Short mmCIF file of C-alpha atoms in Angstrom, two decimals:
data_model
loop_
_atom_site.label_atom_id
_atom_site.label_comp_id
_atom_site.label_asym_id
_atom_site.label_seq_id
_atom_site.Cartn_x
_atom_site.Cartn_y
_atom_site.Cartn_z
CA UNK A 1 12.82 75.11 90.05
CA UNK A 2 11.73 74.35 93.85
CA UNK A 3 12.69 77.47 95.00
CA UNK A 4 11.19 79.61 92.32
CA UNK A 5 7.97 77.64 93.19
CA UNK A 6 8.54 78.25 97.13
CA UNK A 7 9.27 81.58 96.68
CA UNK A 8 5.79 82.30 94.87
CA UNK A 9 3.70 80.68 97.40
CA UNK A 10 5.93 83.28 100.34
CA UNK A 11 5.79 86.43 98.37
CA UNK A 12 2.29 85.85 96.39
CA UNK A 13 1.85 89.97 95.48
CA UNK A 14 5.37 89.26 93.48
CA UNK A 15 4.76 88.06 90.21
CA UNK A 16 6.46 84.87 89.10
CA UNK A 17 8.77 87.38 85.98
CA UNK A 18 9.80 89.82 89.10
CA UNK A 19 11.09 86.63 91.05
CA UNK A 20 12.84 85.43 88.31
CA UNK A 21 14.63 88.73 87.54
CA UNK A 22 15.40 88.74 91.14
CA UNK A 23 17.01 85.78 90.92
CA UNK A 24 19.36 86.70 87.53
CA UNK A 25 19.85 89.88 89.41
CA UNK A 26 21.22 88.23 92.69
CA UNK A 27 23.32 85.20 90.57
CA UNK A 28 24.92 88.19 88.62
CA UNK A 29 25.75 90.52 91.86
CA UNK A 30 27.00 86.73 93.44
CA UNK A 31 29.20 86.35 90.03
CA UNK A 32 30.77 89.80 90.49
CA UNK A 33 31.35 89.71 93.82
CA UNK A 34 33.47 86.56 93.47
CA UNK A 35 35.55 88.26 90.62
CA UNK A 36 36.05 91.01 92.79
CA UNK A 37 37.56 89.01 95.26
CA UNK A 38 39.71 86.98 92.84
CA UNK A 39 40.79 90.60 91.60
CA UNK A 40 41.74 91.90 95.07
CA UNK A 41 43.46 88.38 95.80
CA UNK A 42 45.55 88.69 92.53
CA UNK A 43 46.18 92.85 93.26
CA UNK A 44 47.43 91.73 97.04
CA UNK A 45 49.83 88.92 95.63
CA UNK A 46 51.68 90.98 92.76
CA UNK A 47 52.20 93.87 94.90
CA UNK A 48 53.58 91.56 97.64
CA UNK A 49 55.98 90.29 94.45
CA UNK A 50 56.49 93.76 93.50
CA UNK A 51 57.33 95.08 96.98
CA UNK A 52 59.62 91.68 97.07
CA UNK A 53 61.31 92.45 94.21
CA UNK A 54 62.09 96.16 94.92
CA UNK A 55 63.59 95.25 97.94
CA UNK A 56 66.35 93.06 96.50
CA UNK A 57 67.04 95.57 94.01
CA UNK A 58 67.14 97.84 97.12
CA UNK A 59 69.45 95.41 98.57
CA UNK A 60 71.66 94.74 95.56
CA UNK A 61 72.22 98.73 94.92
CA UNK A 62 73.07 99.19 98.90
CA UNK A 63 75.74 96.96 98.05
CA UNK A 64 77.40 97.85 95.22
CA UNK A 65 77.17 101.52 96.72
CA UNK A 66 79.40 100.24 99.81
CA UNK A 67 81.47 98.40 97.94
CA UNK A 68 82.08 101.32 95.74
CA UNK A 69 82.46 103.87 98.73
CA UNK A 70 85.27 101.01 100.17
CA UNK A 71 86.83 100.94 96.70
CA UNK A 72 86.77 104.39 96.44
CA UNK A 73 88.30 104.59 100.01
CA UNK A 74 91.26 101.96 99.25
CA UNK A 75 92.10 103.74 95.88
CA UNK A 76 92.83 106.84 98.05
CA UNK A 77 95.02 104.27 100.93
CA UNK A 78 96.49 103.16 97.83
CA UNK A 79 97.56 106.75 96.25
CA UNK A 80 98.95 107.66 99.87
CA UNK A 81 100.65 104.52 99.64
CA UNK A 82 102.24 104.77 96.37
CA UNK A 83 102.85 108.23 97.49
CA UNK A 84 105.23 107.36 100.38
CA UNK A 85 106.74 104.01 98.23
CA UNK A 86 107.59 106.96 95.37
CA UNK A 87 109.46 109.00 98.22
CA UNK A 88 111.02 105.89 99.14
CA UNK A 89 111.87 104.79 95.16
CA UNK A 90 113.57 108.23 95.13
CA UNK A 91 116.10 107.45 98.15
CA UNK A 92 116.26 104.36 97.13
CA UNK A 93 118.03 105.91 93.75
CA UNK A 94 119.81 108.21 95.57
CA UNK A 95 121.47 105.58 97.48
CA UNK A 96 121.95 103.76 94.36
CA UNK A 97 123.69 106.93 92.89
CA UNK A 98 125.79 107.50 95.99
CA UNK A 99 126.49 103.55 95.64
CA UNK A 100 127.12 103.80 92.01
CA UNK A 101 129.90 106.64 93.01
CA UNK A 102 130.77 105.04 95.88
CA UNK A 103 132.34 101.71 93.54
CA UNK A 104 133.52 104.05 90.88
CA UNK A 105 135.77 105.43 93.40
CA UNK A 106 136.61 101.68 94.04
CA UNK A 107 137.33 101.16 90.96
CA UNK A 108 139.53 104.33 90.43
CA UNK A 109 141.52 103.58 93.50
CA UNK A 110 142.67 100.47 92.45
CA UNK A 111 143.08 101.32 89.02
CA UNK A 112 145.24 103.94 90.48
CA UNK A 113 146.79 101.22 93.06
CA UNK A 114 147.29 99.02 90.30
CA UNK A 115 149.03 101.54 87.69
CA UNK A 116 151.54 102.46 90.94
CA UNK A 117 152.03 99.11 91.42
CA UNK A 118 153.26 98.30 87.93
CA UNK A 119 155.44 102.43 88.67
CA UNK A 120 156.39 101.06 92.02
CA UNK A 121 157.56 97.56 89.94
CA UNK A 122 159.45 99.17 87.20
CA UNK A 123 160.84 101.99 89.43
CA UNK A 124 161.98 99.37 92.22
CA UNK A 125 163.75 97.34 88.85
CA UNK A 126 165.38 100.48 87.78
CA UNK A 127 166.12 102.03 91.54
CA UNK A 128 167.50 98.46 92.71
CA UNK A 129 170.30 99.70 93.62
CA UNK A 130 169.14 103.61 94.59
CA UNK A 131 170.34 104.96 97.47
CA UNK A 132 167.00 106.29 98.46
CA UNK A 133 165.38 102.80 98.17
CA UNK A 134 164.37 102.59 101.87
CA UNK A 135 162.91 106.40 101.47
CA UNK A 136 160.53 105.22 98.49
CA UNK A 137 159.83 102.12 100.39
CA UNK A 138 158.16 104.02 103.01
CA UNK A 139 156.31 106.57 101.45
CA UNK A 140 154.80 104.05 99.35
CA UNK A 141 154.09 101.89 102.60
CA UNK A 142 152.31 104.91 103.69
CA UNK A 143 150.50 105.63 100.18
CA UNK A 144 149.16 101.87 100.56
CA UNK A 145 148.17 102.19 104.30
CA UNK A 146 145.97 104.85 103.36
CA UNK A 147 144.74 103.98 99.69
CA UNK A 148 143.52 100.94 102.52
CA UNK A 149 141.74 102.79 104.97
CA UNK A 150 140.37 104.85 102.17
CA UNK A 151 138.78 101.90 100.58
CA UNK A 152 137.98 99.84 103.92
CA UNK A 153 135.44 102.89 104.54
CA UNK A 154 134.23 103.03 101.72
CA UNK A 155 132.90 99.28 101.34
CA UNK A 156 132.03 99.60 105.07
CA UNK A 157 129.43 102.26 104.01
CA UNK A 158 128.13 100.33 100.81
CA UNK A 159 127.45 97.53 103.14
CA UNK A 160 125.82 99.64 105.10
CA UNK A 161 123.57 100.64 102.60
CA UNK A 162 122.98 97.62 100.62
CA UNK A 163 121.97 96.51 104.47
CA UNK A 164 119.07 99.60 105.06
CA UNK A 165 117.83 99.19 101.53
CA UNK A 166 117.48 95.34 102.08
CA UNK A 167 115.41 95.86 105.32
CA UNK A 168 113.67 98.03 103.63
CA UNK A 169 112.33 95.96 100.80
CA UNK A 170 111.33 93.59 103.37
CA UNK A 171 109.31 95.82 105.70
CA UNK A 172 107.63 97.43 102.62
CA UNK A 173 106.55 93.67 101.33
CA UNK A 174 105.31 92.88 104.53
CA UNK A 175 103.33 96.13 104.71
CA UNK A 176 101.66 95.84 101.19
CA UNK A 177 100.42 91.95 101.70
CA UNK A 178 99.01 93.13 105.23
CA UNK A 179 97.49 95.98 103.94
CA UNK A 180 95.83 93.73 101.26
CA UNK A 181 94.71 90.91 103.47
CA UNK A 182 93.15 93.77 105.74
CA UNK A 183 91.08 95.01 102.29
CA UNK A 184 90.05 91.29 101.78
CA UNK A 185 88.43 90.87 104.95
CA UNK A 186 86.42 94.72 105.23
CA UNK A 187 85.23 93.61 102.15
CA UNK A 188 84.17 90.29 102.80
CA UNK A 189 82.37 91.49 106.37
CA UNK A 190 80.63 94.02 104.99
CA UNK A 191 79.11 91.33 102.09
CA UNK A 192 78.02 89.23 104.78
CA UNK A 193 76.93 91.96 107.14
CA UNK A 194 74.29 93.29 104.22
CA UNK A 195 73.72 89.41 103.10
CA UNK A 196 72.66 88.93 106.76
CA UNK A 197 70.66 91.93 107.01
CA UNK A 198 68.36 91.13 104.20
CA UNK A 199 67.87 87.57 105.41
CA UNK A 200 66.73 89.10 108.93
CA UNK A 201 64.40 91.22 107.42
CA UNK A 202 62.42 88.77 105.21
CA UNK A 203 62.49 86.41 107.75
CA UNK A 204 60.79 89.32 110.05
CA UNK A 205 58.26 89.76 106.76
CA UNK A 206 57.40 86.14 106.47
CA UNK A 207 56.89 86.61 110.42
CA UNK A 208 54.42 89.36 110.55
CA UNK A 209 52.44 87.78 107.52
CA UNK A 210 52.00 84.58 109.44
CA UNK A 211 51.08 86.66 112.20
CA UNK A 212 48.63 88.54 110.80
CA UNK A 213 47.15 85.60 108.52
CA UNK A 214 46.15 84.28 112.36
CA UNK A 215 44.00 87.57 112.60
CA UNK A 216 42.65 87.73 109.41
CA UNK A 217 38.63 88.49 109.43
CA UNK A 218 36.01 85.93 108.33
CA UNK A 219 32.62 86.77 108.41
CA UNK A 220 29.23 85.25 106.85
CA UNK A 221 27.40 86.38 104.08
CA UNK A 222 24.89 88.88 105.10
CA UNK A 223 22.63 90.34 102.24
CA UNK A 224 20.29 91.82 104.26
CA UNK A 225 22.99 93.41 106.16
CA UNK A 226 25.11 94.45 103.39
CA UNK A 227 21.82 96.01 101.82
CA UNK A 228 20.75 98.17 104.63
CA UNK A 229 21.79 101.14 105.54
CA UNK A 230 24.50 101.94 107.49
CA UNK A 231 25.04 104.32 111.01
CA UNK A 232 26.78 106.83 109.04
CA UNK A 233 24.21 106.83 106.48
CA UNK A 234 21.34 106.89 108.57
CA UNK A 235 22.90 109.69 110.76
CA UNK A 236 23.27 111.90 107.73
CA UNK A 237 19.74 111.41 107.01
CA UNK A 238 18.88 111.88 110.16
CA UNK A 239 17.53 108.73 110.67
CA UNK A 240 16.88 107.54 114.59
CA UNK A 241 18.49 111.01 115.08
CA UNK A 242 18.41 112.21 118.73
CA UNK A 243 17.50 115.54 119.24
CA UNK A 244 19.10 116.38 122.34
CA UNK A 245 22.60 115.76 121.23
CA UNK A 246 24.97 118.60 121.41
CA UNK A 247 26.41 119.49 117.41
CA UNK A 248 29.32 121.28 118.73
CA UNK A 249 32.38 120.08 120.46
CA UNK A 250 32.92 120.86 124.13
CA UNK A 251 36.27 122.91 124.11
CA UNK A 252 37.77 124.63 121.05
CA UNK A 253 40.84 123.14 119.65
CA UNK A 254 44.19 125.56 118.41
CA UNK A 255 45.63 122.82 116.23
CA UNK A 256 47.13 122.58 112.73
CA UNK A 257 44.95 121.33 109.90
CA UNK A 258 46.24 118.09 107.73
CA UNK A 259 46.46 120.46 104.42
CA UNK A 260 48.88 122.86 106.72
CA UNK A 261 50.98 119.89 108.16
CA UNK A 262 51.30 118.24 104.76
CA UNK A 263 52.19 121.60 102.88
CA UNK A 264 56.01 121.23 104.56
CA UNK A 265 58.26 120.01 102.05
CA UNK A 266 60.09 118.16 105.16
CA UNK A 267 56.97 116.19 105.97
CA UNK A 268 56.31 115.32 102.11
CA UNK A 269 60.04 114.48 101.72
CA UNK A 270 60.65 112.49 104.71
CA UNK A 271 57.40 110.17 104.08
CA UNK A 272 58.89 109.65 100.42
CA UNK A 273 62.32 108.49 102.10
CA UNK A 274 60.39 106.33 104.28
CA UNK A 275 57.99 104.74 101.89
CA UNK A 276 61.51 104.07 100.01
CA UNK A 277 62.87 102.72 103.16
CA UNK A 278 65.67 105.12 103.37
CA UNK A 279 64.46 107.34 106.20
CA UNK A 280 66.83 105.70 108.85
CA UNK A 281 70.14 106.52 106.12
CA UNK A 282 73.06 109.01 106.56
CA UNK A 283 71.92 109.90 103.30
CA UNK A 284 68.64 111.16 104.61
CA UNK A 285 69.46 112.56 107.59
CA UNK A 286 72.16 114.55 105.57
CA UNK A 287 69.27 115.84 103.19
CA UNK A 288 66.32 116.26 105.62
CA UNK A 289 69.00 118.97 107.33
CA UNK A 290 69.64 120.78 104.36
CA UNK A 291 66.05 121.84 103.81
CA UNK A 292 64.58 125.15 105.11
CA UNK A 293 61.05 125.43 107.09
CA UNK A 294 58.52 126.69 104.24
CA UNK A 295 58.19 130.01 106.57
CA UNK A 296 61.49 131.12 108.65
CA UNK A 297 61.17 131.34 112.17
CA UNK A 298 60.48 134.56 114.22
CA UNK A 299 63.09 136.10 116.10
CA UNK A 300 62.06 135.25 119.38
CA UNK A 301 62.24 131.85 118.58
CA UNK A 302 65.81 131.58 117.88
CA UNK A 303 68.14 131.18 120.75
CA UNK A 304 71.11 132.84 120.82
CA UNK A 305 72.64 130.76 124.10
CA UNK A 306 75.49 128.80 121.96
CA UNK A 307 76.66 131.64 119.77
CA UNK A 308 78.63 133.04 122.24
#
């Protein structure tokens, strides 16, 4: 109780009950002061977790929207593909038709040869002895000279085919497995373009906070400071006032007020997209486009160079 006693002997016209209530009053405003701070303190770091936290979520729903757009993207690729591979499907069975006709008549032909044979056979054992056996022997030379060439086309042109539609199935293997090693790797590149992206930018954060941590202000305790009046307050009381200061500006100013610039819906709109972090977007350039002036421009004002 030193200081209670030294305190009494500097201020004797304060009684010893006003010192000591002075004292409770100053531990008490010291006590609050240091909650306050703890309160800020705690305030600053959640929102910094907050803020943290949004941005991942940010992060994470930026890309599962472009993976979705790129999904979205191959399913239509993959419709104009199956598109074209159902146009090929139906030559394909057309050529599988005309192939299927193609051996029938194959098949009849040497049915047919092999029914004349077994004519030609009994007809040669009963026309041995013919007259005309030369005569038949030639016109059924002939017959089998062209049943031949008949039948030597025809498997020349189902080779042919079996050929295309082989090549074919090839080229169209090759083309899917390309096309799906190309999907693989858009995919993958954009994952590690956005993975990359968000690295860079909390690396910049964790920057700029050990930046501005260098700059941070420290300053004493001042009671006597933080007790006194302030310029502003003095100046409003007209405290240390000089009287020969002018109260009105020098030149008039032709401005917009804040409560006229903040009444467009474009300004409130595009500082919502940019406290959201989406003002640099497609998505809000498409929107910030779409929305009209809150009062329409005169008609002097509009040019009418490009409408021509």
């Amino acid at each position: 109780m030193l200081y209670l006693d030294m305190m009494m002997r500097f201020l004797p016209h304060k009684s010893k009950q006003d010192t000591i209530d002075h004292w409770r009053l100053w531990d008490a405003f010291q006590y609050k002061r240091k909650q306050r701070k703890i309160l800020i303190q705690s305030w600053a770091r959640d929102k910094k977790a907050l803020l943290i936290k949004t941005m991942m979520i940010f992060a994470e729903a930026c890309i599962a929207h472009e993976v979705e757009v790129l999904q979205a993207h191959d399913r239509q690729k993959q419709q104009e593909i199956c598109a074209e591979l159902n146009q090929k499907v139906q030559q394909m069975r057309a050529h599988q038709e005309e192939m299927a006709r193609l051996e029938a008549a194959i098949a009849a032909q040497k049915a047919e040869r092999e029914i004349e044979q077994r004519k030609k056979e009994a007809e040669r054992e009963m026309c041995r002895r013919a007259i005309d056996k030369e005569i038949i022997k030639q016109c059924y030379a002939e017959k089998q000279r062209r049943r031949e060439q008949l039948e030597q086309r025809y498997q020349q042109r189902l080779d042919e085919l079996k050929c295309e539609m082989a090549n074919q199935t090839e080229k169209d293997k090759e083309r899917v497995k390309c096309r799906q090693e190309m999907l693989q790797t858009r995919i993958q590149e954009k994952k590690t373009a956005i993975l990359k992206k968000v690295q860079e930018e909390e690396e910049h954060q964790k920057y700029l906070d050990a930046y501005w941590q260098q700059f941070a202000i420290t300053a004493e305790p001042d009671p006597v400071r933080m007790m006194g009046d302030t310029e502003a307050s003095r100046a409003r009381f007209g405290i240390g006032e000089q009287e020969d200061l002018p109260q009105k500006p020098l030149f008039p100013l032709s401005t917009y007020t804040d409560k006229q610039i903040v009444a467009d819906p474009r300004i409130r709109i595009e500082y919502a997209l940019r406290e959201a972090g989406l003002h640099n977007t497609f998505y809000a350039r498409e929107v910030l486009s779409k929305i009209p002036p809150a009062r329409p421009p005169r008609r002097d004002m509009v040019s009418t160079i490009f409408k021509d």
